[in-house]
Short mmCIF file of C-alpha atoms in Angstrom, two decimals:
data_model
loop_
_atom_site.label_atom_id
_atom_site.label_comp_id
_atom_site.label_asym_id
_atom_site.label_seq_id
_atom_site.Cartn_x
_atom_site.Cartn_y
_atom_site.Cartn_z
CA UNK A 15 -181.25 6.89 -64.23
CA UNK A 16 -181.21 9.00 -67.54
CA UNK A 17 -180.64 12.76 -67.78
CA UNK A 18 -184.43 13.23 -68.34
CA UNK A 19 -185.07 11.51 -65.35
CA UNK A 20 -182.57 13.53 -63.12
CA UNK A 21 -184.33 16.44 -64.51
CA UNK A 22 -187.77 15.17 -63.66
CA UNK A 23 -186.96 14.53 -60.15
CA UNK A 24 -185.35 18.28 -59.73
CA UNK A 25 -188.46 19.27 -61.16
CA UNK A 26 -191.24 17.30 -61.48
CA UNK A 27 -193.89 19.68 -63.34
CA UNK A 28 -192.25 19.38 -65.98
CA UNK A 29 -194.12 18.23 -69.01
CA UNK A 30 -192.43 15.70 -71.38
CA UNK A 31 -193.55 18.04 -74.24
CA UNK A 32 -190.98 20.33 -72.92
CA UNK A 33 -188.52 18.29 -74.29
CA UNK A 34 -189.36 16.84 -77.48
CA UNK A 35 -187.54 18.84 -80.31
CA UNK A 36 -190.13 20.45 -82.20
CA UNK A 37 -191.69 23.02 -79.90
CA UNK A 38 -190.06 22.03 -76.70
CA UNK A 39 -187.85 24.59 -74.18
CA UNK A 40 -185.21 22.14 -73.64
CA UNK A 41 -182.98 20.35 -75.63
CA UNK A 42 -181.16 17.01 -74.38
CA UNK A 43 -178.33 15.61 -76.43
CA UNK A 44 -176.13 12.49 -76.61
CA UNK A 45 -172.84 12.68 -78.69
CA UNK A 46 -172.24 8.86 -78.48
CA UNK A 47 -168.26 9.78 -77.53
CA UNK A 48 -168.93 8.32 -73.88
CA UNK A 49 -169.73 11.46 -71.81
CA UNK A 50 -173.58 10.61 -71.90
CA UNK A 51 -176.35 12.61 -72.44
CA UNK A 52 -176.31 16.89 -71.53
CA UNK A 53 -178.07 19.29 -71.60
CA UNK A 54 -177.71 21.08 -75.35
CA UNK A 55 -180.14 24.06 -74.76
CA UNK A 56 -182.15 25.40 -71.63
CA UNK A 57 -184.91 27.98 -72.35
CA UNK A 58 -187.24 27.33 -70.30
CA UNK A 59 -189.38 30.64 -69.15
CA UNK A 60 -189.53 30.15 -65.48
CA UNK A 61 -187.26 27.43 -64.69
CA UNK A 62 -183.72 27.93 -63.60
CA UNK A 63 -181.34 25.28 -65.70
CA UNK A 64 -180.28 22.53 -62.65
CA UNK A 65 -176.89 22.72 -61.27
CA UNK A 66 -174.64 20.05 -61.82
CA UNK A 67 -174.93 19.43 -57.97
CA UNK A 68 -178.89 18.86 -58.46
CA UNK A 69 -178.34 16.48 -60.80
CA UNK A 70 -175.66 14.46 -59.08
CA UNK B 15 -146.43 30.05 -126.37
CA UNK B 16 -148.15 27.10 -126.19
CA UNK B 17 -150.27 26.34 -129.46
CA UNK B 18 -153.65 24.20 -130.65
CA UNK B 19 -153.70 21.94 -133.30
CA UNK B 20 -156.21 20.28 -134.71
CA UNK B 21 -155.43 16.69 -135.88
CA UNK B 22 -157.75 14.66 -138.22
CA UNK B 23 -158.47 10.95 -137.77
CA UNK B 24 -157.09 8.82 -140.86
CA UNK B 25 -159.73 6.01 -140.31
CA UNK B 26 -162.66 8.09 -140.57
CA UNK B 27 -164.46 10.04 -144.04
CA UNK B 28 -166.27 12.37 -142.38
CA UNK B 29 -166.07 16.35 -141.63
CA UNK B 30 -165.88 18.11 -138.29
CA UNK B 31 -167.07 21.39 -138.31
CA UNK B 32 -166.35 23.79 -135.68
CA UNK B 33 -169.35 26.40 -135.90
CA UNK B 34 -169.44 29.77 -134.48
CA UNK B 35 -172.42 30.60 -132.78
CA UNK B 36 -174.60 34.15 -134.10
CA UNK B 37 -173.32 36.57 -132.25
CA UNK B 38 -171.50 40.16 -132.63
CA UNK B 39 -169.38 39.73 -129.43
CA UNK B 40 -165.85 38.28 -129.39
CA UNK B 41 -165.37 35.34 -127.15
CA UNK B 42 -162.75 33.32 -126.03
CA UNK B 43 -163.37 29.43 -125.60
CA UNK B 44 -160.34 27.77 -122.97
CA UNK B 45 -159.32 24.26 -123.27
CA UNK B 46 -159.13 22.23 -120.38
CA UNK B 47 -155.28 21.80 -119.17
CA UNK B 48 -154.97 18.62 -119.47
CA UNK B 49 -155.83 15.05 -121.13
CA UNK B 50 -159.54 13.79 -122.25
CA UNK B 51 -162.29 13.76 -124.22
CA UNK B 52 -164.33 17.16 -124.11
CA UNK B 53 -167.91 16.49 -123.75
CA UNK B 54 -171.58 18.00 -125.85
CA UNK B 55 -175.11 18.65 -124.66
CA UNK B 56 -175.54 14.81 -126.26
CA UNK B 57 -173.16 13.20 -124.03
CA UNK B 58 -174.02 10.86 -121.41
CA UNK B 59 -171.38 11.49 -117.63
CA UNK B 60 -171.55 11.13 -113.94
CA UNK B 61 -170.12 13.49 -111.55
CA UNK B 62 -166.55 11.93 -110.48
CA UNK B 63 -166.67 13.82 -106.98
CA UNK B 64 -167.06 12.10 -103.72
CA UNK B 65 -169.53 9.60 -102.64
CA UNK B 66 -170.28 7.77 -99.54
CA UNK B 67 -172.53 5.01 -98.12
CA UNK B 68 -172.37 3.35 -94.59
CA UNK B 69 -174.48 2.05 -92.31
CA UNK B 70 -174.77 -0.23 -88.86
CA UNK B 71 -173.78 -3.37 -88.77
CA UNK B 72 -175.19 -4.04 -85.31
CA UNK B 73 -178.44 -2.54 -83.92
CA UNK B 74 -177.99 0.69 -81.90
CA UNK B 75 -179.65 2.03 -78.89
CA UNK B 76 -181.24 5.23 -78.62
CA UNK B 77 -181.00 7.49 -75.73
CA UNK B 78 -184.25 8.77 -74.16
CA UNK B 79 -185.61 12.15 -74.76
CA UNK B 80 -182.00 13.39 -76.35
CA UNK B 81 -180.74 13.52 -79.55
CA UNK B 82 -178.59 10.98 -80.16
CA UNK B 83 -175.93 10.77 -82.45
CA UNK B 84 -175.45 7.60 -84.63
CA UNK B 85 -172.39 5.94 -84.72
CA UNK B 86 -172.05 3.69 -88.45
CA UNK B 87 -169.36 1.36 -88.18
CA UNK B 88 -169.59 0.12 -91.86
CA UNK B 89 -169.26 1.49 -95.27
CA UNK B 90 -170.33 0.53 -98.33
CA UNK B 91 -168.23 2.93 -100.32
CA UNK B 92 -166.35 6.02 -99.60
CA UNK B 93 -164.95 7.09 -103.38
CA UNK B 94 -162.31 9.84 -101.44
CA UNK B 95 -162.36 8.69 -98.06
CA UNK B 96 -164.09 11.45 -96.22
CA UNK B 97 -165.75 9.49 -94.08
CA UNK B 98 -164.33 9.47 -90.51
CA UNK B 99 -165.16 9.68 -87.18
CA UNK B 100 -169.09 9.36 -87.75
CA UNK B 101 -169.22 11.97 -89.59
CA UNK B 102 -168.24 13.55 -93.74
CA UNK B 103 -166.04 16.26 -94.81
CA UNK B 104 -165.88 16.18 -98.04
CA UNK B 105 -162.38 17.96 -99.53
CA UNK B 106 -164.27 18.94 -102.73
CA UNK B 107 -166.30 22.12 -102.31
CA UNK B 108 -169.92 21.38 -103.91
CA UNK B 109 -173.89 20.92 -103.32
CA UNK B 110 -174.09 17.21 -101.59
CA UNK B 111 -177.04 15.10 -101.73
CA UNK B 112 -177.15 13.43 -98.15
CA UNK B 113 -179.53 11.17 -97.17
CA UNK B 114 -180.60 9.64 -93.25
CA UNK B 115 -183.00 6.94 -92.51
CA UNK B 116 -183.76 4.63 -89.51
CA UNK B 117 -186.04 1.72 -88.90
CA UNK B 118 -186.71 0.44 -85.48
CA UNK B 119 -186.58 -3.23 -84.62
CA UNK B 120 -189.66 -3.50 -83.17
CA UNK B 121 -193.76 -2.18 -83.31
CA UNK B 122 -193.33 0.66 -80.48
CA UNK B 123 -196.23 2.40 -78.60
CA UNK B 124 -198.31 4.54 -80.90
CA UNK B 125 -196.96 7.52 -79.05
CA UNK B 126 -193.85 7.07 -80.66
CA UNK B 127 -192.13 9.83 -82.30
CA UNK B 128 -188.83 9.22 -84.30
CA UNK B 129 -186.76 11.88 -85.61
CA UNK B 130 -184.39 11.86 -87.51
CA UNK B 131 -181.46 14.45 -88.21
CA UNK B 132 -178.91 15.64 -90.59
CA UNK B 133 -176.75 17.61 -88.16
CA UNK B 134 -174.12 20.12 -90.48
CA UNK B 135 -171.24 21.22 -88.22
CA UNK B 136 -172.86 20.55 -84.77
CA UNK B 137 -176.72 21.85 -85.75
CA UNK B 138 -179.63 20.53 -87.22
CA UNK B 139 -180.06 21.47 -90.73
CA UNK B 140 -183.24 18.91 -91.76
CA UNK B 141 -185.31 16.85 -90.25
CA UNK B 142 -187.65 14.26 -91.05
CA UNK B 143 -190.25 12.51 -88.05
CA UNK B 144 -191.87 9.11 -87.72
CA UNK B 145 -194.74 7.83 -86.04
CA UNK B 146 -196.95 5.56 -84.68
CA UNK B 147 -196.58 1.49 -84.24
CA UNK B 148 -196.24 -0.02 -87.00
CA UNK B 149 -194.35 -2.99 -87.05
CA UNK B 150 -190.62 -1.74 -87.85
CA UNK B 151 -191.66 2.01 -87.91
CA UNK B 152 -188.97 4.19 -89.33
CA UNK B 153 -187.99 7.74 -91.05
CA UNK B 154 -185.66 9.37 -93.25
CA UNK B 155 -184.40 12.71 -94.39
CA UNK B 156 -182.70 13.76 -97.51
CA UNK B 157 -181.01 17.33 -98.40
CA UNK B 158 -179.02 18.89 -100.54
CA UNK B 159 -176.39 20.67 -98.72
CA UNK B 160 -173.63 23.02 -99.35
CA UNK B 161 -169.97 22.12 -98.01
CA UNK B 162 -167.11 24.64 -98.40
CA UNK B 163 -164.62 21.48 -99.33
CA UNK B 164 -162.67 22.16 -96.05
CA UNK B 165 -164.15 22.33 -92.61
CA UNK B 166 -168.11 21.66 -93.27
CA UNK B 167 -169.12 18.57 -91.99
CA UNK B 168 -172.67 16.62 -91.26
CA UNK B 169 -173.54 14.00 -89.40
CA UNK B 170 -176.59 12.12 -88.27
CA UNK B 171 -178.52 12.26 -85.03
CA UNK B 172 -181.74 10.20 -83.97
CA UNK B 173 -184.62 11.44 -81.33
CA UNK B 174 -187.16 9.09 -79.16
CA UNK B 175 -189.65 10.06 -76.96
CA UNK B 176 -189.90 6.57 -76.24
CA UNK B 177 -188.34 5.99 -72.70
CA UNK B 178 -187.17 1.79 -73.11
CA UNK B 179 -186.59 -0.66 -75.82
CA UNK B 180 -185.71 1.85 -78.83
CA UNK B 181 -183.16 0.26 -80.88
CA UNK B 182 -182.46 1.05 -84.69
CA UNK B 183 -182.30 -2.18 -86.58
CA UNK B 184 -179.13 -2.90 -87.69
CA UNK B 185 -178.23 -3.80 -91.74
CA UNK B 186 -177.88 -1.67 -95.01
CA UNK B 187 -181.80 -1.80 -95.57
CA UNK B 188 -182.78 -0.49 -92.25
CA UNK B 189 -179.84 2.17 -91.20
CA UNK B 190 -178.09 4.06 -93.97
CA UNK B 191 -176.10 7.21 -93.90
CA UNK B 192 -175.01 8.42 -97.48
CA UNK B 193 -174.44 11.32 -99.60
CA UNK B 194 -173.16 12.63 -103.56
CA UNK B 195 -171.83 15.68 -104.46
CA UNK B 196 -174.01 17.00 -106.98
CA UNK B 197 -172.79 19.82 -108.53
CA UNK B 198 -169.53 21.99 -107.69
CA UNK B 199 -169.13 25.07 -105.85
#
């Protein structure tokens, strides 16, 4: 299961277009130095950014 | 005190004349310290500071929704070997032409977007997108950036909204990473 998928199941109203890059509240990043994808930027209005516990 | 001479050539019959321009202001004109061949608004020269090419060898997957960064495994060139670790830092302070493009291997959904980044020291600095499913869609960026010669550094980063099956074609034609200095600092 990807990030974006761990985020979708802590909250599922989420719209895709929330994370694409132009426009979007949230920014997903992958470094490619092993550590897999993370969350680069969280500004979502009314959202709270997930715990690493949520997304465990 | 070091000194300037001017030595003629015995092989040739013609005159050099050094010309002073019109002016009423005293100038001073300083040679370069050391050995060549000092160039006019008629000569023909290329920069001499660093260049780089690379690209993938292999094709490389794309993480969903997150913006990946590219990992080239293969260079074409690298005049001053700056290229390390995914990533140039060029030693010369300058203006850098730097270029990105990806193609995908395959015709993807028409909801596709691919974008493609030029990330200078850990942000996006330009940005180019791609879309729609053509067969081998793909998109590139190309900016001319400032380093400081020291600690600037850019690399390149890739975005898919595409959630499976999003692989940049490997091979100099379809994945390239490269970049010129351009003029100095």
């Amino acid at each position: 299961m990807t990030l974006y998928d761990k985020i979708k199941t802590v909250y599922p109203e989420l719209q895709e277009s929330e994370f694409y890059p132009i426009g979007g509240t949230i920014q997903l990043q992958n470094d490619s130095d092993g550590n897999g994808d993370y969350i680069a930027k969280w500004e979502h209005p009314t959202l709270a950014r997930p715990t690493e516990e949520q997304l465990a | 005190m070091s000194a300037v001479q001017i030595q003629g050539n015995a092989s040739g019959t013609g005159t050099l004349t050094i010309a002073a321009p019109n002016t009423n202001t005293n100038q001073t004109l300083t040679l370069p310290d050391n050995t060549g061949t000092l160039l006019s608004t008629a000569s023909t020269f290329a920069g001499t500071g660093p260049a780089f090419s690379t690209y993938l060898s292999a094709n490389f997957s794309l993480s969903f929704n997150a913006n990946t960064k590219v990992t080239f495994d293969t260079e074409d060139f690298d005049t001053n070997n700056n290229f390390a670790s995914n990533r140039f830092t060029p030693t010369v302070a300058g203006y850098y032409q730097i270029s990105v493009g990806f193609g995908l291997t395959a015709a993807q959904t028409s909801s596709l977007s691919l974008i493609v980044y030029i990330y200078k020291n850990g942000a996006s600095v330009g940005q180019a997108i791609g879309t729609g499913a053509a067969s081998f869609p793909g998109s590139a960026v190309s900016k001319l950036i400032y380093f400081n010669g020291s600690t600037d550094y850019v690399e390149a980063y890739a975005y898919t909204n595409v959630a499976a099956g999003v692989t940049i074609q490997g091979g100099s034609a379809f994945s390239f990473f490269t970049g010129a200095m351009i003029r100095a600092a």
